[in-house]
Short mmCIF file of C-alpha atoms in Angstrom, two decimals:
data_model
loop_
_atom_site.label_atom_id
_atom_site.label_comp_id
_atom_site.label_asym_id
_atom_site.label_seq_id
_atom_site.Cartn_x
_atom_site.Cartn_y
_atom_site.Cartn_z
CA UNK A 1 0.02 -0.02 0.01
CA UNK A 2 1.24 3.41 -0.95
CA UNK A 3 1.84 5.68 2.14
CA UNK A 4 3.04 9.20 2.19
CA UNK A 5 3.45 10.81 5.70
CA UNK A 6 4.34 14.40 5.99
CA UNK A 7 5.88 16.13 9.07
CA UNK A 8 7.72 19.22 10.05
CA UNK A 9 4.83 21.78 10.01
CA UNK A 10 4.29 24.35 12.75
CA UNK A 11 4.16 27.92 13.79
CA UNK A 12 6.71 30.26 12.38
CA UNK A 13 7.14 33.94 12.24
CA UNK A 14 7.36 35.97 8.95
CA UNK A 15 10.78 35.67 7.48
CA UNK A 16 11.34 32.35 9.26
CA UNK A 17 12.23 29.00 7.92
CA UNK A 18 10.84 25.39 8.14
CA UNK A 19 11.68 22.12 6.52
CA UNK A 20 9.00 19.63 5.63
CA UNK A 21 9.61 15.94 5.17
CA UNK A 22 7.41 13.34 3.44
CA UNK A 23 8.26 9.69 4.19
CA UNK A 24 7.15 7.36 1.30
CA UNK A 25 6.66 3.72 1.53
CA UNK A 26 4.82 1.02 -0.34
CA UNK A 27 6.26 1.84 -3.76
CA UNK A 28 9.66 2.20 -5.50
CA UNK A 29 10.18 5.80 -4.51
CA UNK A 30 13.07 6.43 -6.92
CA UNK A 31 10.88 5.72 -9.89
CA UNK A 32 8.45 8.49 -9.33
CA UNK A 33 8.23 12.29 -9.66
CA UNK A 34 7.04 13.81 -6.53
CA UNK A 35 5.10 17.04 -5.93
CA UNK A 36 4.11 19.50 -3.10
CA UNK A 37 0.70 20.97 -3.24
CA UNK A 38 -0.74 23.42 -0.61
CA UNK A 39 -4.15 24.50 0.46
CA UNK A 40 -4.76 27.63 2.53
CA UNK A 41 -7.50 27.35 5.14
CA UNK A 42 -10.96 27.23 3.49
CA UNK A 43 -9.37 27.65 -0.11
CA UNK A 44 -8.53 25.57 -3.02
CA UNK A 45 -5.62 23.52 -4.08
CA UNK A 46 -2.39 25.15 -5.32
CA UNK A 47 0.61 23.35 -6.93
CA UNK A 48 3.92 24.30 -5.21
CA UNK A 49 6.77 22.27 -6.65
CA UNK A 50 7.78 19.19 -8.59
CA UNK A 51 10.96 17.07 -8.51
CA UNK A 52 11.86 14.33 -10.99
CA UNK A 53 12.68 10.87 -10.06
CA UNK A 54 16.35 11.16 -9.54
CA UNK A 55 16.26 14.66 -8.05
CA UNK A 56 18.18 16.38 -10.92
CA UNK A 57 15.23 18.50 -12.13
CA UNK A 58 12.86 20.72 -10.18
CA UNK A 59 10.02 23.29 -10.94
CA UNK A 60 8.34 25.81 -8.79
CA UNK A 61 5.23 27.92 -8.68
CA UNK A 62 6.17 31.64 -9.12
CA UNK A 63 4.89 32.44 -5.60
CA UNK A 64 7.62 30.29 -4.03
CA UNK A 65 10.57 30.44 -6.52
CA UNK A 66 13.62 31.57 -4.93
CA UNK A 67 12.37 30.87 -1.43
CA UNK A 68 11.40 27.23 -1.46
CA UNK A 69 13.59 24.30 -2.35
CA UNK A 70 12.44 20.74 -2.96
CA UNK A 71 14.79 17.78 -2.65
CA UNK A 72 14.72 14.16 -2.17
CA UNK A 73 16.80 11.33 -0.58
CA UNK A 74 16.11 8.01 -2.26
CA UNK A 75 18.14 6.13 0.47
CA UNK A 76 15.71 7.33 3.06
CA UNK A 77 12.67 7.34 0.69
CA UNK A 78 11.93 10.84 1.70
CA UNK A 79 10.96 13.98 0.02
CA UNK A 80 11.68 17.46 1.53
CA UNK A 81 10.62 21.03 1.17
CA UNK A 82 12.82 23.67 2.47
CA UNK A 83 10.81 26.90 3.00
CA UNK A 84 12.73 30.17 3.63
CA UNK A 85 11.58 33.71 3.94
CA UNK A 86 8.18 32.58 4.93
CA UNK A 87 5.21 35.00 4.46
CA UNK A 88 1.78 35.09 5.92
CA UNK A 89 0.32 34.01 2.59
CA UNK A 90 2.36 30.78 2.85
CA UNK A 91 0.01 29.59 5.65
CA UNK A 92 -1.53 26.40 4.43
CA UNK A 93 -1.73 22.57 4.71
CA UNK A 94 1.11 21.14 2.69
CA UNK A 95 0.58 17.85 0.91
CA UNK A 96 3.17 15.76 -0.67
CA UNK A 97 1.84 13.88 -3.62
CA UNK A 98 3.14 11.16 -6.04
CA UNK A 99 3.15 11.89 -9.60
CA UNK A 100 1.02 9.39 -11.38
CA UNK A 101 -1.38 8.92 -14.31
CA UNK A 102 0.22 8.92 -17.78
CA UNK A 103 2.60 11.78 -17.32
CA UNK A 104 3.51 11.76 -13.65
CA UNK A 105 1.84 15.20 -13.62
CA UNK A 106 -1.31 13.94 -12.03
CA UNK A 107 -1.31 13.23 -8.24
CA UNK A 108 -2.31 9.71 -7.70
CA UNK A 109 -1.40 9.31 -4.01
CA UNK A 110 -1.33 12.02 -1.28
CA UNK A 111 -0.24 12.30 2.24
CA UNK A 112 -2.41 13.50 5.01
CA UNK A 113 -0.90 16.97 5.02
CA UNK A 114 1.03 19.17 7.49
CA UNK A 115 -0.06 22.55 8.57
CA UNK A 116 2.22 25.58 8.35
CA UNK A 117 1.14 28.79 10.08
CA UNK A 118 3.02 31.92 9.52
CA UNK A 119 2.09 34.58 12.05
CA UNK A 120 3.57 37.60 13.67
CA UNK B 1 -0.60 30.14 -17.04
CA UNK B 2 -3.80 28.10 -17.91
CA UNK B 3 -6.78 29.19 -15.81
CA UNK B 4 -9.47 26.46 -15.02
CA UNK B 5 -12.90 27.65 -14.29
CA UNK B 6 -15.35 25.26 -12.48
CA UNK B 7 -19.03 25.61 -12.55
CA UNK B 8 -21.15 25.61 -10.57
CA UNK B 9 -19.40 26.69 -7.41
CA UNK B 10 -21.97 24.68 -5.34
CA UNK B 11 -24.33 22.03 -6.74
CA UNK B 12 -27.18 20.79 -4.66
CA UNK B 13 -28.24 17.28 -5.63
CA UNK B 14 -30.46 14.59 -4.11
CA UNK B 15 -29.01 11.12 -3.26
CA UNK B 16 -29.45 8.81 -6.28
CA UNK B 17 -29.61 11.74 -8.64
CA UNK B 18 -27.14 12.57 -11.45
CA UNK B 19 -24.59 15.30 -11.14
CA UNK B 20 -22.88 17.09 -13.82
CA UNK B 21 -19.75 19.20 -13.01
CA UNK B 22 -18.00 21.54 -15.56
CA UNK B 23 -14.45 22.53 -15.95
CA UNK B 24 -13.46 25.04 -18.60
CA UNK B 25 -9.81 25.82 -19.59
CA UNK B 26 -8.53 29.26 -20.75
CA UNK B 27 -6.75 27.55 -23.61
CA UNK B 28 -6.60 23.99 -24.94
CA UNK B 29 -5.19 21.36 -22.56
CA UNK B 30 -5.81 18.55 -24.93
CA UNK B 31 -6.92 15.53 -22.80
CA UNK B 32 -4.45 16.36 -19.91
CA UNK B 33 -7.05 16.96 -17.32
CA UNK B 34 -7.64 15.21 -14.06
CA UNK B 35 -10.43 15.28 -11.47
CA UNK B 36 -10.03 14.91 -7.63
CA UNK B 37 -12.47 14.45 -4.81
CA UNK B 38 -11.83 16.03 -1.46
CA UNK B 39 -13.90 15.25 1.65
CA UNK B 40 -13.86 17.53 4.71
CA UNK B 41 -10.66 17.17 6.66
CA UNK B 42 -9.00 14.73 4.24
CA UNK B 43 -6.51 14.86 1.47
CA UNK B 44 -7.78 14.89 -2.13
CA UNK B 45 -7.90 11.66 -4.08
CA UNK B 46 -7.54 11.04 -7.80
CA UNK B 47 -10.68 10.21 -9.59
CA UNK B 48 -9.98 10.68 -13.33
CA UNK B 49 -6.95 11.32 -15.37
CA UNK B 50 -6.49 11.74 -19.09
CA UNK B 51 -9.73 13.42 -19.10
CA UNK B 52 -11.76 10.12 -19.05
CA UNK B 53 -9.58 7.25 -17.46
CA UNK B 54 -10.81 6.29 -13.96
CA UNK B 55 -8.06 5.81 -11.40
CA UNK B 56 -7.55 2.53 -9.75
CA UNK B 57 -10.50 1.65 -7.37
CA UNK B 58 -12.80 4.56 -8.48
CA UNK B 59 -16.43 3.36 -8.94
CA UNK B 60 -17.96 3.23 -12.37
CA UNK B 61 -20.54 5.80 -11.44
CA UNK B 62 -17.80 8.43 -11.89
CA UNK B 63 -17.13 9.32 -15.57
CA UNK B 64 -15.12 12.10 -17.17
CA UNK B 65 -15.48 13.44 -20.76
CA UNK B 66 -14.30 16.28 -22.87
CA UNK B 67 -10.99 17.65 -24.54
CA UNK B 68 -9.52 21.03 -25.49
CA UNK B 69 -11.18 23.44 -23.24
CA UNK B 70 -14.43 21.85 -22.11
CA UNK B 71 -14.61 19.03 -19.59
CA UNK B 72 -17.30 17.36 -17.65
CA UNK B 73 -17.24 15.10 -14.53
CA UNK B 74 -20.55 13.09 -14.22
CA UNK B 75 -21.60 11.16 -11.20
CA UNK B 76 -24.42 9.00 -12.41
CA UNK B 77 -26.15 8.22 -9.14
CA UNK B 78 -24.98 10.12 -6.15
CA UNK B 79 -24.17 8.18 -3.02
CA UNK B 80 -23.83 9.60 0.51
CA UNK B 81 -20.04 9.23 0.26
CA UNK B 82 -19.88 11.39 -2.81
CA UNK B 83 -20.84 14.66 -1.19
CA UNK B 84 -17.54 16.42 -1.28
CA UNK B 85 -15.51 19.14 -3.12
CA UNK B 86 -14.30 18.25 -6.69
CA UNK B 87 -11.34 19.86 -8.36
CA UNK B 88 -10.00 19.75 -11.98
CA UNK B 89 -6.37 20.04 -12.63
CA UNK B 90 -4.59 20.43 -16.01
CA UNK B 91 -1.03 19.09 -17.00
CA UNK B 92 -0.75 20.19 -20.59
CA UNK B 93 1.07 23.42 -20.06
CA UNK B 94 3.34 23.70 -17.11
CA UNK B 95 4.89 24.96 -14.88
CA UNK B 96 2.67 25.68 -13.24
CA UNK B 97 0.24 22.81 -12.85
CA UNK B 98 -3.07 24.46 -12.20
CA UNK B 99 -6.30 23.51 -10.40
CA UNK B 100 -9.81 24.86 -10.78
CA UNK B 101 -11.49 26.63 -7.85
CA UNK B 102 -13.65 23.56 -6.96
CA UNK B 103 -17.25 22.56 -7.12
CA UNK B 104 -18.94 21.66 -3.83
CA UNK B 105 -21.57 18.95 -4.22
CA UNK B 106 -24.01 19.10 -1.24
CA UNK B 107 -27.07 17.29 -0.20
CA UNK B 108 -30.34 18.80 -1.47
#
């Protein structure tokens, strides 16, 4: 069974940093693209980032480019999201998701999410 | 950036009735469109990808159709567990991957 378990969320002040982790199991982690998607309280889904299967290529939403970095450790089957220079508008539940479907650009498995709250 | 517009924002449907949800793209996305279901307090789950292919384990009452800029998700006979928010998502032109604003399906 595919499992994705996020951790690392919490309260942080504007300008601060957090690192989210997503532990993967039940599938060959190194074969899949992985994504981060976020959802502000009461709002819709927003794609944040994508990393390819070997970690050599990444893409980001414009709203986080230059502040967030996604990486992966295939030895630990873990995906990361390093978030720097956090802003109030980054407050959201952050989900990691496996790239599936035909193109690995659909999200066929999701974690339960971890809440990041940026407050002053 | 491709903008996806979902309508209606809220759909009130009686159990057992048919529900039709719409997703319109600001430019063609071919067949690179997916649908997700999200229940309160839960992560989304993939229903449909490639515009019309059901994901593993998705009941046959869910069907997707369309191509280009107009897409439809149909739930043929609503069950109690189907009352949720539904999102469409395109993967034809990226980054960014984009989602629609969602349609809430509620009990009438």
